[in-house]
Coordinates of C-alpha atoms in Angstrom, one line a residue:
X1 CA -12.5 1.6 68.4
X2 CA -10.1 4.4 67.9
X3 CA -11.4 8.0 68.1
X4 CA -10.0 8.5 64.3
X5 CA -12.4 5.9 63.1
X6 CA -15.6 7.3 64.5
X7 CA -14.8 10.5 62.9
X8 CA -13.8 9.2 59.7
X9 CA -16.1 10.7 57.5
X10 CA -15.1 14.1 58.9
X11 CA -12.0 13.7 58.6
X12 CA -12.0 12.4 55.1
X13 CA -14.3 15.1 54.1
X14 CA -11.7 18.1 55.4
X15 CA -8.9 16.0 53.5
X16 CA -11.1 16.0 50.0
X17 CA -11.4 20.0 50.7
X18 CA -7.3 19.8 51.2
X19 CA -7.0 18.1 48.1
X20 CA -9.4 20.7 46.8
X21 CA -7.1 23.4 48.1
X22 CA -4.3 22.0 46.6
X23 CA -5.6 21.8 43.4
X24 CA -6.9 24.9 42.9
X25 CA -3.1 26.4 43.6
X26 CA -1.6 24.1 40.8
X27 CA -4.5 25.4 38.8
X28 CA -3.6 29.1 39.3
X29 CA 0.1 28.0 38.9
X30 CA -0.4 27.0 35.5
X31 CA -2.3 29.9 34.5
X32 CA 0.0 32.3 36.0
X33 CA -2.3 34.1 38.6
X34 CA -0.6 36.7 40.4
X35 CA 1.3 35.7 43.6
X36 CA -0.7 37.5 46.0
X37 CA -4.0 35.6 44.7
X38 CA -1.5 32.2 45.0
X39 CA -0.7 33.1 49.0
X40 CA -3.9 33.8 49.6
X41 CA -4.6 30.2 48.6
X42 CA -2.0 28.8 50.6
X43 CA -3.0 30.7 53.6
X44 CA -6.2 28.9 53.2
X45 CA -4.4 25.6 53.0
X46 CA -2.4 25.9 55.9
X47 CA -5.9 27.4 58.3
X48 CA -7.3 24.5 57.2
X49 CA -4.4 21.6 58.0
X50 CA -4.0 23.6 60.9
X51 CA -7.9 23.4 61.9
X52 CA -7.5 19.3 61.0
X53 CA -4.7 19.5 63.0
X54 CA -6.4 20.9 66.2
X55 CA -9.4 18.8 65.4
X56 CA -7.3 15.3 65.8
X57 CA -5.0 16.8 68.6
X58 CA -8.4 17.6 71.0
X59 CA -9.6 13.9 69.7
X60 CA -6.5 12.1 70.9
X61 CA -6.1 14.6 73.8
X62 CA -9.8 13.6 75.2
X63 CA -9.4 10.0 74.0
X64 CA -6.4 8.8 75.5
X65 CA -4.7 11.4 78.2
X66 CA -8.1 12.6 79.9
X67 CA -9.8 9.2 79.4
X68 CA -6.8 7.1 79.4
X69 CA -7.0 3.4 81.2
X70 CA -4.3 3.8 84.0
X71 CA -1.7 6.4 84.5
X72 CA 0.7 4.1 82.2
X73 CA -1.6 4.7 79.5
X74 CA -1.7 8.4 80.1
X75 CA 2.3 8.8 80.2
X76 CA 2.2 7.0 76.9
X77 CA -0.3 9.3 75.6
X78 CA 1.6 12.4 76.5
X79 CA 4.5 11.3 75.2
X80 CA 3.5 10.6 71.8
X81 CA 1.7 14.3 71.9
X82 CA 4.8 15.6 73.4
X83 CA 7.0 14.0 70.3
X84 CA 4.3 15.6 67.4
X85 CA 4.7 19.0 68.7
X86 CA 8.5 19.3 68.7
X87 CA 8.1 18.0 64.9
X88 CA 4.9 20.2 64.4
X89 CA 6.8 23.6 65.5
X90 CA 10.2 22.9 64.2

């Protein structure tokens, strides 16, 4: 069973607070809220993808690099993290 699955309900839960996030910047789009009040909100969006982030990256880390099957496994493992954080830090 993947690491993803048995934290689904955490997982979803921090994406319905995303969503949340999301929202409440389009609201305060549409009634023209000063900008500082609309970066503040997307500062909060961005901690919080970056906290989901962090929170799947440990998971997988744990999952399949330190608990990996053989050292095959593991190579895979790191390689596939290695690929997400060029895209993540272009």
């Amino acid at each position: 069973m993947s690491h993803t699955t048995l934290q689904k309900k955490k997982l979803i839960a921090r994406i319905s607070r995303l969503k949340g996030q999301m929202e409440a910047v389009e609201r305060a789009l549409e009634a023209e809220r000063p900008c500082g009040e609309i970066l503040q909100l997307l500062a909060s969006i961005r901690g919080a993808l970056t906290g989901l982030t962090g929170e799947v990256l440990d998971d997988h880390l744990r999952e399949h690099v330190l608990n990996a099957a053989d050292d095959v496994a593991r190579a895979d493992a790191v390689e596939e993290i290695s690929e997400v954080l060029r895209t993540y830090i272009r």
